[in-house]
């Protein structure tokens, strides 16, 4: 009786073991039953379990014009330097930046160069300004 032709070497052995293990795990997987979500028992996680729906495409909110981008970069620089004579002047400056940014919040947040401004605005804003900003982020 002739010998079985085998491929020799460590790589072939590892490959064969990996394939055998994959076949075993596929055979051992439990079948989905009622009350299971994505192969997990819903009761084991509780009422607040939300299954992961996988990666989704992030929406595109548009881009800022060059003039707008320059304005927001200058505003970021001004806030970074913090050379305001008093807190009232800084509050007035923040109010003007918010006025200019109205309707462009998501564009600013998604802009690579202007997202730092948004971070700074969040840190320096009043509670009312933050409430308004996050409502706009939420789509209200």
PDB file of C-alpha atoms in Angstrom:
ATOM      1  CA  UNK A   1       0.000   0.000   0.000  1.00  0.00           C
ATOM      2  CA  UNK A   2       1.484   3.384  -1.002  1.00  0.00           C
ATOM      3  CA  UNK A   3       2.195   6.074   1.589  1.00  0.00           C
ATOM      4  CA  UNK A   4      -0.116   9.062   1.873  1.00  0.00           C
ATOM      5  CA  UNK A   5       1.367  12.204   0.335  1.00  0.00           C
ATOM      6  CA  UNK A   6       1.897  14.727   3.102  1.00  0.00           C
ATOM      7  CA  UNK A   7       3.115  18.240   2.998  1.00  0.00           C
ATOM      8  CA  UNK A   8       5.930  18.636   5.435  1.00  0.00           C
ATOM      9  CA  UNK A   9       6.918  21.501   7.661  1.00  0.00           C
ATOM     10  CA  UNK A  10       5.784  23.507  10.652  1.00  0.00           C
ATOM     11  CA  UNK A  11       3.585  25.892   8.710  1.00  0.00           C
ATOM     12  CA  UNK A  12       1.493  23.104   7.246  1.00  0.00           C
ATOM     13  CA  UNK A  13       1.032  21.538  10.686  1.00  0.00           C
ATOM     14  CA  UNK A  14      -0.068  24.854  12.185  1.00  0.00           C
ATOM     15  CA  UNK A  15      -2.446  25.442   9.290  1.00  0.00           C
ATOM     16  CA  UNK A  16      -3.979  21.991   9.684  1.00  0.00           C
ATOM     17  CA  UNK A  17      -4.400  22.466  13.460  1.00  0.00           C
ATOM     18  CA  UNK A  18      -6.018  25.865  12.928  1.00  0.00           C
ATOM     19  CA  UNK A  19      -8.482  24.417  10.414  1.00  0.00           C
ATOM     20  CA  UNK A  20      -9.343  21.554  12.768  1.00  0.00           C
ATOM     21  CA  UNK A  21      -9.952  23.983  15.650  1.00  0.00           C
ATOM     22  CA  UNK A  22     -12.181  26.174  13.470  1.00  0.00           C
ATOM     23  CA  UNK A  23     -14.232  23.164  12.406  1.00  0.00           C
ATOM     24  CA  UNK A  24     -14.636  22.116  16.043  1.00  0.00           C
ATOM     25  CA  UNK A  25     -15.779  25.566  17.187  1.00  0.00           C
ATOM     26  CA  UNK A  26     -18.297  25.788  14.343  1.00  0.00           C
ATOM     27  CA  UNK A  27     -19.705  22.411  15.302  1.00  0.00           C
ATOM     28  CA  UNK A  28     -19.923  23.335  19.009  1.00  0.00           C
ATOM     29  CA  UNK A  29     -21.773  26.662  18.589  1.00  0.00           C
ATOM     30  CA  UNK A  30     -25.227  26.595  20.152  1.00  0.00           C
ATOM     31  CA  UNK A  31     -28.176  27.238  17.941  1.00  0.00           C
ATOM     32  CA  UNK A  32     -30.135  30.450  18.392  1.00  0.00           C
ATOM     33  CA  UNK A  33     -33.214  30.043  20.480  1.00  0.00           C
ATOM     34  CA  UNK A  34     -36.035  32.338  21.392  1.00  0.00           C
ATOM     35  CA  UNK A  35     -34.880  35.049  23.800  1.00  0.00           C
ATOM     36  CA  UNK A  36     -31.382  35.183  22.350  1.00  0.00           C
ATOM     37  CA  UNK A  37     -30.002  38.238  20.627  1.00  0.00           C
ATOM     38  CA  UNK A  38     -26.924  37.860  18.415  1.00  0.00           C
ATOM     39  CA  UNK A  39     -26.094  34.550  20.045  1.00  0.00           C
ATOM     40  CA  UNK A  40     -26.373  35.982  23.582  1.00  0.00           C
ATOM     41  CA  UNK A  41     -29.086  35.308  26.101  1.00  0.00           C
ATOM     42  CA  UNK A  42     -30.988  38.572  26.517  1.00  0.00           C
ATOM     43  CA  UNK A  43     -31.925  37.752  30.118  1.00  0.00           C
ATOM     44  CA  UNK A  44     -28.270  37.369  31.117  1.00  0.00           C
ATOM     45  CA  UNK A  45     -27.603  41.026  30.258  1.00  0.00           C
ATOM     46  CA  UNK A  46     -30.731  42.600  31.712  1.00  0.00           C
ATOM     47  CA  UNK A  47     -33.288  45.023  30.361  1.00  0.00           C
ATOM     48  CA  UNK A  48     -30.771  47.674  29.344  1.00  0.00           C
ATOM     49  CA  UNK A  49     -28.938  45.410  26.866  1.00  0.00           C
ATOM     50  CA  UNK A  50     -28.445  47.042  23.467  1.00  0.00           C
ATOM     51  CA  UNK A  51     -26.854  44.810  20.838  1.00  0.00           C
ATOM     52  CA  UNK A  52     -24.030  46.287  18.798  1.00  0.00           C
ATOM     53  CA  UNK A  53     -25.232  46.888  15.279  1.00  0.00           C
ATOM     54  CA  UNK A  54     -21.753  47.075  13.780  1.00  0.00           C
ATOM     55  CA  UNK A  55     -19.841  49.918  12.209  1.00  0.00           C
ATOM     56  CA  UNK A  56     -21.937  52.516  10.501  1.00  0.00           C
ATOM     57  CA  UNK A  57     -20.974  55.225   8.104  1.00  0.00           C
ATOM     58  CA  UNK A  58     -20.517  58.612   9.756  1.00  0.00           C
ATOM     59  CA  UNK A  59     -22.633  61.321   8.160  1.00  0.00           C
ATOM     60  CA  UNK A  60     -20.973  64.191   6.328  1.00  0.00           C
ATOM     61  CA  UNK A  61     -22.045  67.611   7.591  1.00  0.00           C
ATOM     62  CA  UNK A  62     -20.178  69.694   5.031  1.00  0.00           C
ATOM     63  CA  UNK A  63     -17.043  71.780   5.092  1.00  0.00           C
ATOM     64  CA  UNK A  64     -16.305  75.313   6.207  1.00  0.00           C
ATOM     65  CA  UNK A  65     -15.405  78.006   3.680  1.00  0.00           C
ATOM     66  CA  UNK A  66     -11.837  79.287   3.744  1.00  0.00           C
ATOM     67  CA  UNK A  67     -12.978  82.585   5.288  1.00  0.00           C
ATOM     68  CA  UNK A  68     -14.943  80.793   7.992  1.00  0.00           C
ATOM     69  CA  UNK A  69     -12.037  78.502   8.709  1.00  0.00           C
ATOM     70  CA  UNK A  70      -9.663  81.466   9.052  1.00  0.00           C
ATOM     71  CA  UNK A  71     -12.103  83.259  11.374  1.00  0.00           C
ATOM     72  CA  UNK A  72     -12.441  80.229  13.648  1.00  0.00           C
ATOM     73  CA  UNK A  73      -8.668  79.642  13.655  1.00  0.00           C
ATOM     74  CA  UNK A  74      -8.125  83.272  14.737  1.00  0.00           C
ATOM     75  CA  UNK A  75     -10.808  82.897  17.403  1.00  0.00           C
ATOM     76  CA  UNK A  76      -9.079  79.762  18.688  1.00  0.00           C
ATOM     77  CA  UNK A  77      -5.758  81.613  18.816  1.00  0.00           C
ATOM     78  CA  UNK A  78      -7.353  84.492  20.719  1.00  0.00           C
ATOM     79  CA  UNK A  79      -8.887  82.123  23.251  1.00  0.00           C
ATOM     80  CA  UNK A  80      -5.602  80.244  23.602  1.00  0.00           C
ATOM     81  CA  UNK A  81      -3.632  83.438  24.277  1.00  0.00           C
ATOM     82  CA  UNK A  82      -6.326  84.624  26.719  1.00  0.00           C
ATOM     83  CA  UNK A  83      -5.212  88.259  26.524  1.00  0.00           C
ATOM     84  CA  UNK A  84      -8.568  89.749  27.453  1.00  0.00           C
ATOM     85  CA  UNK A  85      -8.590  92.732  29.788  1.00  0.00           C
ATOM     86  CA  UNK A  86     -11.426  91.343  31.932  1.00  0.00           C
ATOM     87  CA  UNK A  87     -13.833  88.382  32.069  1.00  0.00           C
ATOM     88  CA  UNK A  88     -16.625  90.481  30.545  1.00  0.00           C
ATOM     89  CA  UNK A  89     -14.573  91.061  27.402  1.00  0.00           C
ATOM     90  CA  UNK A  90     -13.926  87.329  27.089  1.00  0.00           C
ATOM     91  CA  UNK A  91     -17.637  86.583  27.622  1.00  0.00           C
ATOM     92  CA  UNK A  92     -18.524  89.089  24.882  1.00  0.00           C
ATOM     93  CA  UNK A  93     -15.952  87.482  22.560  1.00  0.00           C
ATOM     94  CA  UNK A  94     -17.391  84.009  23.271  1.00  0.00           C
ATOM     95  CA  UNK A  95     -20.909  85.277  22.566  1.00  0.00           C
ATOM     96  CA  UNK A  96     -19.734  86.664  19.209  1.00  0.00           C
ATOM     97  CA  UNK A  97     -18.018  83.387  18.328  1.00  0.00           C
ATOM     98  CA  UNK A  98     -21.215  81.505  19.177  1.00  0.00           C
ATOM     99  CA  UNK A  99     -23.188  83.940  17.037  1.00  0.00           C
ATOM    100  CA  UNK A 100     -20.850  83.350  14.078  1.00  0.00           C
ATOM    101  CA  UNK A 101     -20.865  79.577  14.646  1.00  0.00           C
ATOM    102  CA  UNK A 102     -24.647  79.341  14.731  1.00  0.00           C
ATOM    103  CA  UNK A 103     -25.752  76.645  12.298  1.00  0.00           C
ATOM    104  CA  UNK A 104     -22.142  75.546  11.656  1.00  0.00           C
ATOM    105  CA  UNK A 105     -21.506  73.687  14.916  1.00  0.00           C
ATOM    106  CA  UNK A 106     -21.273  70.237  13.372  1.00  0.00           C
ATOM    107  CA  UNK A 107     -19.040  71.510  10.582  1.00  0.00           C
ATOM    108  CA  UNK A 108     -16.693  73.034  13.153  1.00  0.00           C
ATOM    109  CA  UNK A 109     -16.684  69.874  15.265  1.00  0.00           C
ATOM    110  CA  UNK A 110     -15.820  67.738  12.226  1.00  0.00           C
ATOM    111  CA  UNK A 111     -13.169  70.114  10.904  1.00  0.00           C
ATOM    112  CA  UNK A 112      -9.691  68.891  11.710  1.00  0.00           C
ATOM    113  CA  UNK A 113      -8.323  72.387  12.274  1.00  0.00           C
ATOM    114  CA  UNK A 114     -11.332  73.941  14.015  1.00  0.00           C
ATOM    115  CA  UNK A 115     -12.361  71.122  16.355  1.00  0.00           C
ATOM    116  CA  UNK A 116      -9.887  72.489  18.916  1.00  0.00           C
ATOM    117  CA  UNK A 117     -11.918  75.684  18.980  1.00  0.00           C
ATOM    118  CA  UNK A 118     -15.014  73.658  19.781  1.00  0.00           C
ATOM    119  CA  UNK A 119     -13.157  72.001  22.675  1.00  0.00           C
ATOM    120  CA  UNK A 120     -12.099  75.412  23.981  1.00  0.00           C
ATOM    121  CA  UNK A 121     -15.634  76.769  23.606  1.00  0.00           C
ATOM    122  CA  UNK A 122     -16.996  73.859  25.622  1.00  0.00           C
ATOM    123  CA  UNK A 123     -14.473  74.516  28.387  1.00  0.00           C
ATOM    124  CA  UNK A 124     -15.100  78.280  28.576  1.00  0.00           C
ATOM    125  CA  UNK A 125     -18.869  78.429  27.962  1.00  0.00           C
ATOM    126  CA  UNK A 126     -21.664  79.131  30.398  1.00  0.00           C
ATOM    127  CA  UNK A 127     -24.276  76.514  31.237  1.00  0.00           C
ATOM    128  CA  UNK A 128     -26.842  78.125  28.913  1.00  0.00           C
ATOM    129  CA  UNK A 129     -24.393  78.253  26.012  1.00  0.00           C
ATOM    130  CA  UNK A 130     -23.497  74.584  26.567  1.00  0.00           C
ATOM    131  CA  UNK A 131     -27.154  73.593  26.714  1.00  0.00           C
ATOM    132  CA  UNK A 132     -27.820  75.346  23.401  1.00  0.00           C
ATOM    133  CA  UNK A 133     -24.707  73.854  21.792  1.00  0.00           C
ATOM    134  CA  UNK A 134     -25.482  70.278  22.800  1.00  0.00           C
ATOM    135  CA  UNK A 135     -29.084  70.644  21.687  1.00  0.00           C
ATOM    136  CA  UNK A 136     -27.792  71.611  18.256  1.00  0.00           C
ATOM    137  CA  UNK A 137     -25.458  68.609  18.294  1.00  0.00           C
ATOM    138  CA  UNK A 138     -28.446  66.445  19.147  1.00  0.00           C
ATOM    139  CA  UNK A 139     -30.394  67.852  16.213  1.00  0.00           C
ATOM    140  CA  UNK A 140     -32.975  69.883  18.108  1.00  0.00           C
TER     141      UNK A 140
END
